[in-house]
Coordinates of C-alpha atoms and ligand atoms in Angstrom, one line a residue:
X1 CA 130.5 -32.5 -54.4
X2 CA 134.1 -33.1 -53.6
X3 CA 135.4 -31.7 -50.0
X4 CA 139.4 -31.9 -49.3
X5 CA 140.1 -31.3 -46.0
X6 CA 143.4 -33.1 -45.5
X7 CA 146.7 -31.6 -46.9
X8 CA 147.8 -33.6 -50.0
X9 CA 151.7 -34.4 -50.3
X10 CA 153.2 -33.2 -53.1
X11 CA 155.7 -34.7 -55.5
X12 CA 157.8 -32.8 -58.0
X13 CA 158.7 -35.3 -61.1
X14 CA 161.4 -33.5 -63.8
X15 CA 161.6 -34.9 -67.5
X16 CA 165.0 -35.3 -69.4
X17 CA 164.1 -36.5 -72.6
X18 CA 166.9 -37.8 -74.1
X19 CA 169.0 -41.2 -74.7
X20 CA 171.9 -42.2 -76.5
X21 CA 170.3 -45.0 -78.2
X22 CA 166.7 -45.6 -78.1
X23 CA 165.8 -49.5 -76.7
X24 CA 163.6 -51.3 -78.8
X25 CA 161.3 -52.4 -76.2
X26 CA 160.7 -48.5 -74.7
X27 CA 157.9 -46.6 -75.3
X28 CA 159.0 -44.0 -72.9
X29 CA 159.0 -40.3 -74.4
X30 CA 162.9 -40.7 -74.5
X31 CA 164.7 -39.0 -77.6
X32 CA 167.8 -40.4 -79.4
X33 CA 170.6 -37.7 -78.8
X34 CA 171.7 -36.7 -82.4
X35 CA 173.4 -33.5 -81.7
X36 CA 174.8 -32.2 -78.7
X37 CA 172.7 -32.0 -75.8
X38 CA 170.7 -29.0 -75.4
X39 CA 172.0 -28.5 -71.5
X40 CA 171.4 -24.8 -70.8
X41 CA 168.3 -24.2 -72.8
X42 CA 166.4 -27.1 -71.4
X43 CA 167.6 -26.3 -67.9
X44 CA 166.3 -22.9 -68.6
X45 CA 163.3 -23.9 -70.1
X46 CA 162.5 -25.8 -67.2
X47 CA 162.5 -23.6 -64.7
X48 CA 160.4 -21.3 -66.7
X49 CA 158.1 -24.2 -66.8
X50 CA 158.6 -24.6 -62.8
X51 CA 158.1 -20.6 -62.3
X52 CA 154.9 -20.9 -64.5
X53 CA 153.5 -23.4 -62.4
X54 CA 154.5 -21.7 -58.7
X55 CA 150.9 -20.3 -58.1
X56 CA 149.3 -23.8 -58.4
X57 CA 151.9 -24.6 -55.3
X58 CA 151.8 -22.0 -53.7
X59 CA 152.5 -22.5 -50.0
X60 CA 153.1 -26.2 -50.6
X61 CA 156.5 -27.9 -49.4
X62 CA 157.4 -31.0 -52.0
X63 CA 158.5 -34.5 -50.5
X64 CA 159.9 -36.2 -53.6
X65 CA 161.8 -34.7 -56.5
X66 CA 162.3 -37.2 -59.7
X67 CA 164.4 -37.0 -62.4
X68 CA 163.0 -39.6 -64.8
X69 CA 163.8 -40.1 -68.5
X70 CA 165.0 -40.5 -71.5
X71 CA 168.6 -40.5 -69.4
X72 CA 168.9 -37.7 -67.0
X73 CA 172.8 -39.0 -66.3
X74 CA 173.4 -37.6 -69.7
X75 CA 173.1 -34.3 -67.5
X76 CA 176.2 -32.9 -66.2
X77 CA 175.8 -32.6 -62.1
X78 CA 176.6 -28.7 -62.8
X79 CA 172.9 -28.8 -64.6
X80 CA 171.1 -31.1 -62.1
X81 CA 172.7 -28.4 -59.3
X82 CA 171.2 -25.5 -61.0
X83 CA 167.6 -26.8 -61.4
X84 CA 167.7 -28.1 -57.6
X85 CA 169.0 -24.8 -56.5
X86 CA 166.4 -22.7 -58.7
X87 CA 163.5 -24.6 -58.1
X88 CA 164.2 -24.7 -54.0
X89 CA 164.8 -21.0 -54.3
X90 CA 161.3 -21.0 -55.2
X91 CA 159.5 -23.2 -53.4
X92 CA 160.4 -25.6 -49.9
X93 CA 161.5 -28.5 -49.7
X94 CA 160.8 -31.3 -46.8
X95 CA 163.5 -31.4 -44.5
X96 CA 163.7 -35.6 -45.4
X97 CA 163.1 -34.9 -49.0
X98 CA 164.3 -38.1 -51.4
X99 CA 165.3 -36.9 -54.6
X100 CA 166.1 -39.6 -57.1
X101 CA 168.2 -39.6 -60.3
X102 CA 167.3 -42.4 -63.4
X103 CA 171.0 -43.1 -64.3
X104 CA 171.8 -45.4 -67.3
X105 CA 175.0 -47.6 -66.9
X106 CA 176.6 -46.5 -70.2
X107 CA 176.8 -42.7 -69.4
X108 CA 178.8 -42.9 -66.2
X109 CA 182.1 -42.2 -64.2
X110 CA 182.9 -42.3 -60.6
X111 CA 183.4 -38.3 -61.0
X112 CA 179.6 -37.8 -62.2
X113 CA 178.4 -39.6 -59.6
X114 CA 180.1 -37.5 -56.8
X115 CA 179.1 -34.5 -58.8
X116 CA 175.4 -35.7 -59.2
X117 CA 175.5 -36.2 -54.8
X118 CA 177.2 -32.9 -54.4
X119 CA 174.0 -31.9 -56.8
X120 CA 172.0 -33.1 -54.0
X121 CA 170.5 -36.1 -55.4
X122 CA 170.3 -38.5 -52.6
X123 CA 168.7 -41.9 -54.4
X124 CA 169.7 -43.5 -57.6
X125 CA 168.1 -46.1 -59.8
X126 CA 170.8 -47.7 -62.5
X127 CA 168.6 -49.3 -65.3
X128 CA 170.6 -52.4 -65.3
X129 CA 168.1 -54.6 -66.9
X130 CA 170.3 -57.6 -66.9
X131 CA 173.7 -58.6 -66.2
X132 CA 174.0 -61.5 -69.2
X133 CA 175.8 -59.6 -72.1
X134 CA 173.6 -61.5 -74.9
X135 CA 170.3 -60.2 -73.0
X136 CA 171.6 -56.9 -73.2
X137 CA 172.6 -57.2 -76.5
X138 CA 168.9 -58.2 -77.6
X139 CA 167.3 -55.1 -75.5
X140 CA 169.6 -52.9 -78.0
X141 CA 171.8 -51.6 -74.2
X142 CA 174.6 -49.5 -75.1
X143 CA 176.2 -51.2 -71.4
X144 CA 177.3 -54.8 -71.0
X145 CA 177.4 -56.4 -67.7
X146 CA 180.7 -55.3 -66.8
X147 CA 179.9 -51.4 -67.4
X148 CA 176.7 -52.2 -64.9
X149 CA 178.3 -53.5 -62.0
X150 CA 181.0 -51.2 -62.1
X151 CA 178.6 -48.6 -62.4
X152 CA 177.0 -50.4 -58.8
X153 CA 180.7 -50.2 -57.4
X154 CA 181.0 -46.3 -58.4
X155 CA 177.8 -45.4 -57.0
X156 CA 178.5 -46.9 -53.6
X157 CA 181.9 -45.4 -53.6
X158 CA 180.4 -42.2 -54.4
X159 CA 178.4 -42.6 -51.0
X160 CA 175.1 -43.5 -52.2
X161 CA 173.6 -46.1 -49.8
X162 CA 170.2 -45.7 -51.0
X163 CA 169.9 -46.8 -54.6
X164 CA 167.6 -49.0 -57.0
X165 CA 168.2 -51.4 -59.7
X166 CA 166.1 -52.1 -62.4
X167 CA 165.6 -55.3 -64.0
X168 CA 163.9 -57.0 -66.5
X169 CA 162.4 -60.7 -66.9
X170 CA 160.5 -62.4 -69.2
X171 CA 163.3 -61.4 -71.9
X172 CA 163.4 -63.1 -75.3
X173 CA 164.9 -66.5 -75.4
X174 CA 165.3 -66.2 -71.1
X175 CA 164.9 -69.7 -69.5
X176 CA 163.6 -69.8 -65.8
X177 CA 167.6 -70.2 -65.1
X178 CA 168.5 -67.0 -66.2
X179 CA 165.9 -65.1 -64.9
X180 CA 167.2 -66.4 -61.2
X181 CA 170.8 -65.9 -62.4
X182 CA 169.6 -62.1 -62.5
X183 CA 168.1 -61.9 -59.6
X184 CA 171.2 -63.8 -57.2
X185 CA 173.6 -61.1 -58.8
X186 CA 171.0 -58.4 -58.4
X187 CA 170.5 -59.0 -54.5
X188 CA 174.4 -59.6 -54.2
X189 CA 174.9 -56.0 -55.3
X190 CA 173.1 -54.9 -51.8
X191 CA 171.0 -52.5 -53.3
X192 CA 168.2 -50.8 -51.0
X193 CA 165.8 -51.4 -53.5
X194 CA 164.8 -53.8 -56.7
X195 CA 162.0 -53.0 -59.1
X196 CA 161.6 -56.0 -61.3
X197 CA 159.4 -55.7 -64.5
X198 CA 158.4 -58.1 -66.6
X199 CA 159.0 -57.1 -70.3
X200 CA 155.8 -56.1 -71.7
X201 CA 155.6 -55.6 -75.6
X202 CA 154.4 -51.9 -76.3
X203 CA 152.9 -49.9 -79.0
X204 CA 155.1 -47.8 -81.8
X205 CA 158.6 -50.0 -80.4
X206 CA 160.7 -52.0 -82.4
X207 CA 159.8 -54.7 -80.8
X208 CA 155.9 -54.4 -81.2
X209 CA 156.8 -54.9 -85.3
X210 CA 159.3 -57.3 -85.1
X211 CA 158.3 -58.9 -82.0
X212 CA 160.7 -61.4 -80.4
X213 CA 160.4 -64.9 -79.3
X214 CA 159.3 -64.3 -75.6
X215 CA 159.2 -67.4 -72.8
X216 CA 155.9 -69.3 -72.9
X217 CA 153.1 -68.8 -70.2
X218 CA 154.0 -71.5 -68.0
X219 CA 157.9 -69.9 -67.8
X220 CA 157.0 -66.6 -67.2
X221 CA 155.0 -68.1 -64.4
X222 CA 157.5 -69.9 -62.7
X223 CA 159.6 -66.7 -63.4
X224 CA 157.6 -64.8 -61.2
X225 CA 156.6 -67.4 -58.6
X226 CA 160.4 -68.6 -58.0
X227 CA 161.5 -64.8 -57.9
X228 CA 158.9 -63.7 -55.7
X229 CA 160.6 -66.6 -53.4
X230 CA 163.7 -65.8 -53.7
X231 CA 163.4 -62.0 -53.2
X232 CA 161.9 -62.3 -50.0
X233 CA 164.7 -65.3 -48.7
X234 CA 166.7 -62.3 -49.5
X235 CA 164.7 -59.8 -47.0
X236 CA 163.1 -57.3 -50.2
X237 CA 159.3 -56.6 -49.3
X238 CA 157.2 -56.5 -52.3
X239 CA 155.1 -54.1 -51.7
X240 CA 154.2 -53.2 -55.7
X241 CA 153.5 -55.3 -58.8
X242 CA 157.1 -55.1 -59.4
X243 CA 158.8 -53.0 -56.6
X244 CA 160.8 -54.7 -53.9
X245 CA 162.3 -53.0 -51.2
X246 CA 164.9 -53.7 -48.2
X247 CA 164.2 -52.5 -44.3
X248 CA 161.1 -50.6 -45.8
X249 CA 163.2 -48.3 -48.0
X250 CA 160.4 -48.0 -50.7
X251 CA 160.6 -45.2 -53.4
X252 CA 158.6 -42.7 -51.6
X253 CA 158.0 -40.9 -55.1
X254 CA 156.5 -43.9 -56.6
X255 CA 154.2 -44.7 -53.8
X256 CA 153.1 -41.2 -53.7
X257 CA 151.8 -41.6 -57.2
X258 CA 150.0 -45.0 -55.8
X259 CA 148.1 -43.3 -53.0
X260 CA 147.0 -40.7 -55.2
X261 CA 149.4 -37.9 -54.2
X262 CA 149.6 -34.9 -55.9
X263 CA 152.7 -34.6 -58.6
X264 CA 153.7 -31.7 -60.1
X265 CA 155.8 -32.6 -63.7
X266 CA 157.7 -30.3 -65.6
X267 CA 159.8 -31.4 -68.7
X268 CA 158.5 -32.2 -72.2
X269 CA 155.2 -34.8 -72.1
X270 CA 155.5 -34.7 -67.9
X271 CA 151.8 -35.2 -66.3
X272 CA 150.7 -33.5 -63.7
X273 CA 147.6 -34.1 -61.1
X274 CA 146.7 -31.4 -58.5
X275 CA 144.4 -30.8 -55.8
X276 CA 143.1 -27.3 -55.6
X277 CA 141.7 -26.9 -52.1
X278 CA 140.9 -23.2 -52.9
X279 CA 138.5 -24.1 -55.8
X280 CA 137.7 -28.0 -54.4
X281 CA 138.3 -29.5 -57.4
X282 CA 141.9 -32.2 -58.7
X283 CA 143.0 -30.9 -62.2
X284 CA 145.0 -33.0 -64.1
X285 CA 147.4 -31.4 -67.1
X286 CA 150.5 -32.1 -69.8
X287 CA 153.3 -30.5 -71.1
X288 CA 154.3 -30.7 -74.9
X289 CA 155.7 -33.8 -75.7
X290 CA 158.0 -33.2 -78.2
X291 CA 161.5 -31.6 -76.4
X292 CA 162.0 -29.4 -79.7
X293 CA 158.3 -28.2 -79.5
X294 CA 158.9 -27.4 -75.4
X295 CA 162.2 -25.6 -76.4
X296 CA 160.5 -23.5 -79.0
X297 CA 160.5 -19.7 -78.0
X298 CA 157.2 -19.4 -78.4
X299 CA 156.0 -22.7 -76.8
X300 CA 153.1 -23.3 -74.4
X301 CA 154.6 -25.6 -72.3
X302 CA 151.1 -27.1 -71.2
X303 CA 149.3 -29.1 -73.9
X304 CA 146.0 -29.9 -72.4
X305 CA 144.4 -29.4 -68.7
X306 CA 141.3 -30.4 -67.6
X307 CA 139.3 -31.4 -64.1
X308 CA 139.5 -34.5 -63.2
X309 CA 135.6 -35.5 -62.8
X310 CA 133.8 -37.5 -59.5
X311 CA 134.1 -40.7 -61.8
X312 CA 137.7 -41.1 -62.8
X313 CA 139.0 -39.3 -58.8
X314 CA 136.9 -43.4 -58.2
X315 CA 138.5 -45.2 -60.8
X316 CA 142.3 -43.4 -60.8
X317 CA 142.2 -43.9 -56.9
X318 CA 141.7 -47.7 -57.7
X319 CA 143.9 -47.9 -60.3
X320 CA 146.9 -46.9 -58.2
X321 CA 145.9 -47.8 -54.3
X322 CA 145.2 -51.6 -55.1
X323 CA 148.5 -51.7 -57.2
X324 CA 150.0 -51.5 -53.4
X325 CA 150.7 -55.0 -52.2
X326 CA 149.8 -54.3 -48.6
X327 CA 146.4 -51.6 -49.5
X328 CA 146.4 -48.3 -48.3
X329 CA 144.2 -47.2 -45.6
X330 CA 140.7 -47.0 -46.2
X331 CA 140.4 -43.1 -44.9
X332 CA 142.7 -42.4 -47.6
X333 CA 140.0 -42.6 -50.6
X334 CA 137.8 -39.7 -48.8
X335 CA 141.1 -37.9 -47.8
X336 CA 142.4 -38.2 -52.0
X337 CA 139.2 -38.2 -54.0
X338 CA 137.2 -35.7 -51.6
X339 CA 134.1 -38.6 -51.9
X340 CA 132.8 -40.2 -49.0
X341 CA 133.3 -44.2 -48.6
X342 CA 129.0 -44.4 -49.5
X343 CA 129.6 -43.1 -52.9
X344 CA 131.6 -46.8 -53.8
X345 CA 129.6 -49.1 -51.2
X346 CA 127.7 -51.1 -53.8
X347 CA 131.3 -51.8 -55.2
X348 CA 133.2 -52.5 -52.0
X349 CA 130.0 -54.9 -51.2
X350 CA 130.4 -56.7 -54.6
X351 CA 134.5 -57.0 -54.6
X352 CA 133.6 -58.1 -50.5
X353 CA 131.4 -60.6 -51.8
X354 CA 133.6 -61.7 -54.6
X355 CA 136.5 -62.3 -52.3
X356 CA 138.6 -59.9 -54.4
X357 CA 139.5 -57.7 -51.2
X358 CA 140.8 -58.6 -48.2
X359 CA 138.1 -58.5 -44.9
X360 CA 139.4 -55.7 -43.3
X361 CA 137.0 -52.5 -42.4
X362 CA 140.0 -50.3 -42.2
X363 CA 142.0 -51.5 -45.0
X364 CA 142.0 -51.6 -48.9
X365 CA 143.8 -54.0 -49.9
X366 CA 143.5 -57.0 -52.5
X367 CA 143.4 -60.4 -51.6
X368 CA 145.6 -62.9 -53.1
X369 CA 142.7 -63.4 -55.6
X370 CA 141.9 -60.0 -56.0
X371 CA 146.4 -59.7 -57.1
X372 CA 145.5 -62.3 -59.4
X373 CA 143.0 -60.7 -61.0
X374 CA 143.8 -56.8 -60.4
X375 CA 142.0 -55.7 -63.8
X376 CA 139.0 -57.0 -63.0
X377 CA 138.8 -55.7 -59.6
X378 CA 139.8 -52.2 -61.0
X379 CA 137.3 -52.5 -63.6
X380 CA 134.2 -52.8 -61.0
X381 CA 135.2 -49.1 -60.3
X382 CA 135.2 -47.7 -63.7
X383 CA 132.2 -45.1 -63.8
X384 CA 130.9 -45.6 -60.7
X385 CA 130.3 -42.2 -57.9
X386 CA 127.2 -40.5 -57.3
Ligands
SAM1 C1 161.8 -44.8 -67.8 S1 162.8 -46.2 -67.9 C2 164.2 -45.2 -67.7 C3 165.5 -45.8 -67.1 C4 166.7 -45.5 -67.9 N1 166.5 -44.7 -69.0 C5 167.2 -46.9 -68.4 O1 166.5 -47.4 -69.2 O2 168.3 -47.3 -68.0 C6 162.5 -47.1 -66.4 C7 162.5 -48.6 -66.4 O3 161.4 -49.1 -67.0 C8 161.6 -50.4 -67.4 N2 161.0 -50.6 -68.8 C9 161.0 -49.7 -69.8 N3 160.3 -50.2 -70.9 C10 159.8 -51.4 -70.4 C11 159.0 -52.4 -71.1 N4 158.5 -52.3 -72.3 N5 158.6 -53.5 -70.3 C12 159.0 -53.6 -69.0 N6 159.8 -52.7 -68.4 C13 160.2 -51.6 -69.1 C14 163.1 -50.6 -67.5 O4 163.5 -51.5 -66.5 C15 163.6 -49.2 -67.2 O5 164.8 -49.2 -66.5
SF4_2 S1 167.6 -45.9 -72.0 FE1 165.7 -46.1 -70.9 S2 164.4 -44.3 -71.5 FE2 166.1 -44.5 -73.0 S3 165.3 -45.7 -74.6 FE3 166.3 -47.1 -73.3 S4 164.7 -47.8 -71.8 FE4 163.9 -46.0 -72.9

């Protein structure tokens, strides 16, 4: 029997499905634009979706707001206004609340930018990727380095001082050199915050038939060992896989998902996962995936809800929390999965014994081993609660 006595936070995450050009590497549900953008009805549609969802809420003030995508800097800032006015017209926000914008180099002026802070967005994360044209070129970008780093300069004009970059390593053909190259430019663009992915090869891409030639093992390696290094020379704390952040300034949406927050997602395919203290139960649901199919008129927007059962509150908790470089607190698992610490003891004993956690009563956390071998550690928590 699950018992939640401790308020969960609660993060609002907004899907804007389309792109310009879909990347052959993303397996994202993003949508190339092939007529004109379908501003007003989506916006409507997504506060209808919002409305819909109000009772599950109810009471509940939200700490993060995320536009993720697809592109949401295809949207004009008049249309990112009226969703952040409408939805905080039904529901409250924090009084620190971050709310983050994906932007994508190729769709932006200085004027959008202003217009998306006006908007009230108040964190920005350019998907750079790269700043060596013939990388970008192979990832199928419709920006070139030049575009990106004038895209860095607009967004500080605009007065955003708290902004991510993404980047990519482990691209085709990239030698340990240009990795690093990357990463000096990145850091010399001062952003609050880097999240640095290594490309991984997905399912129904381009790239997954016609698969590249990627670095070898020992490169990617030395990739990640000699970036680690010079991240932190640099003063970024990892404190994800691949998120790095300066004077603590982590993406307090993103770690909400990792300590096993509550998210509410509205958009086509957005996932949600709630905690019903009411009924004492987490529910987990999914909207329509296809943006024509959540535009329809006569749409559902969810596709499928269920309860999220004793054994995968265990294994989801895992999943995320030892993702976290530095662990969570151990009082967080009762406090998220409404299970006491005995339900997992033969577990913790075993990844104790195994060295795969570090020797601390009150903290989760991985060792370096249990980093190294994160799946495995996971794994020992798959199916396992009384
Ligand atoms: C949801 S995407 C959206 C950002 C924005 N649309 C863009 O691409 O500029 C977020 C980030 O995930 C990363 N990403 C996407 N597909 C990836 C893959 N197959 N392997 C590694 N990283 C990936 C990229 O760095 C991307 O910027
Ligand atoms: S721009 Fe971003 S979301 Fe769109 S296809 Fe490329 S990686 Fe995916």
């Amino acid at each position: 029997m699950q018992k939640f006595n401790v308020p969960t936070p609660l993060g609002l995450y907004i899907h804007l499905p389309w792109c310009v050009r879909k990347c052959p590497y993303c397996d994202f549900n993003s949508h190339e634009l092939r007529n004109a953008l379908p501003e007003t009805a989506y916006v409507d549609a997504l506060i209808q979706d919002f409305e819909e969802h109000l009772p599950a809420i109810w009471g509940r003030r939200i700490s993060t707001i995320f536009f993720g995508g697809g592109t949401p800097s295809l949207f004009s800032p008049a249309a990112i206004e009226r969703i952040l006015t409408e939805i905080n017209a039904r529901s409250a926000f924090h009084a620190d609340i971050e709310i983050t914008m994906e932007a994508n180099p190729g769709t932006l002026d200085e004027s959008r930018f202003t217009g998306f802070r006006q908007a009230g967005i108040n964190r920005v994360s350019l998907g750079v990727q790269s700043l060596q044209d013939e990388k970008l070129k192979t990832l199928g970008r419709i920006h070139n380095r030049e575009y990106a780093l004038r895209a860095v300069d607009m967004l500080k004009k605009a007065g955003f001082d708290n902004f991510n970059l993404d980047f990519m390593h482990g691209l085709p053909n990239q030698s340990i050199d240009d990795a690093l190259s990357d990463l000096r430019e990145a850091i010399a663009c001062e952003p609050t915050h880097l999240s640095w992915y290594q490309l991984t090869i997905e399912p129904n891409t381009f790239f997954h038939h016609h698969p590249p030639a990627l670095p070898a093992e020992e490169v990617l390696w030395e990739i990640q060992e000699q970036g680690k290094a010079l991240l932190t020379d640099a003063g970024f704390m990892q404190y994800e896989v691949s998120a790095y952040a300066k004077n603590n300034r982590v993406c307090a949406h993103n770690v909400n998902y990792w300590e096993f927050g509550d998210y509410l997602g509205i958009g086509a395919g957005a996932h949600s996962k709630l905690t019903h203290t009411d009924k004492q139960i987490m529910t987990r649901h999914w909207q329509v995936k296809n943006p024509r199919d959540y535009l329809h008129p006569d749409k559902k927007f969810v596709a499928e809800e269920k309860a999220i059962s004793e054994h995968e509150a265990v294994f989801e908790f895992m999943l995320n929390a030892l993702r976290l470089t530095h662990g969570v607190p151990l009082t967080l698992f009762a406090e998220r999965t409404g299970l006491t610490l005995d339900s997992i003891q033969p577990q913790l004993k075993l990844a104790y014994e195994k060295k795969l956690l570090i020797d601390n009563p009150n903290i989760l956390c991985p060792s370096e081993l249990g980093h190294r071998f994160l799946n495995d550690l996971v794994a020992m928590f798959l199916g396992h609660a009384d």
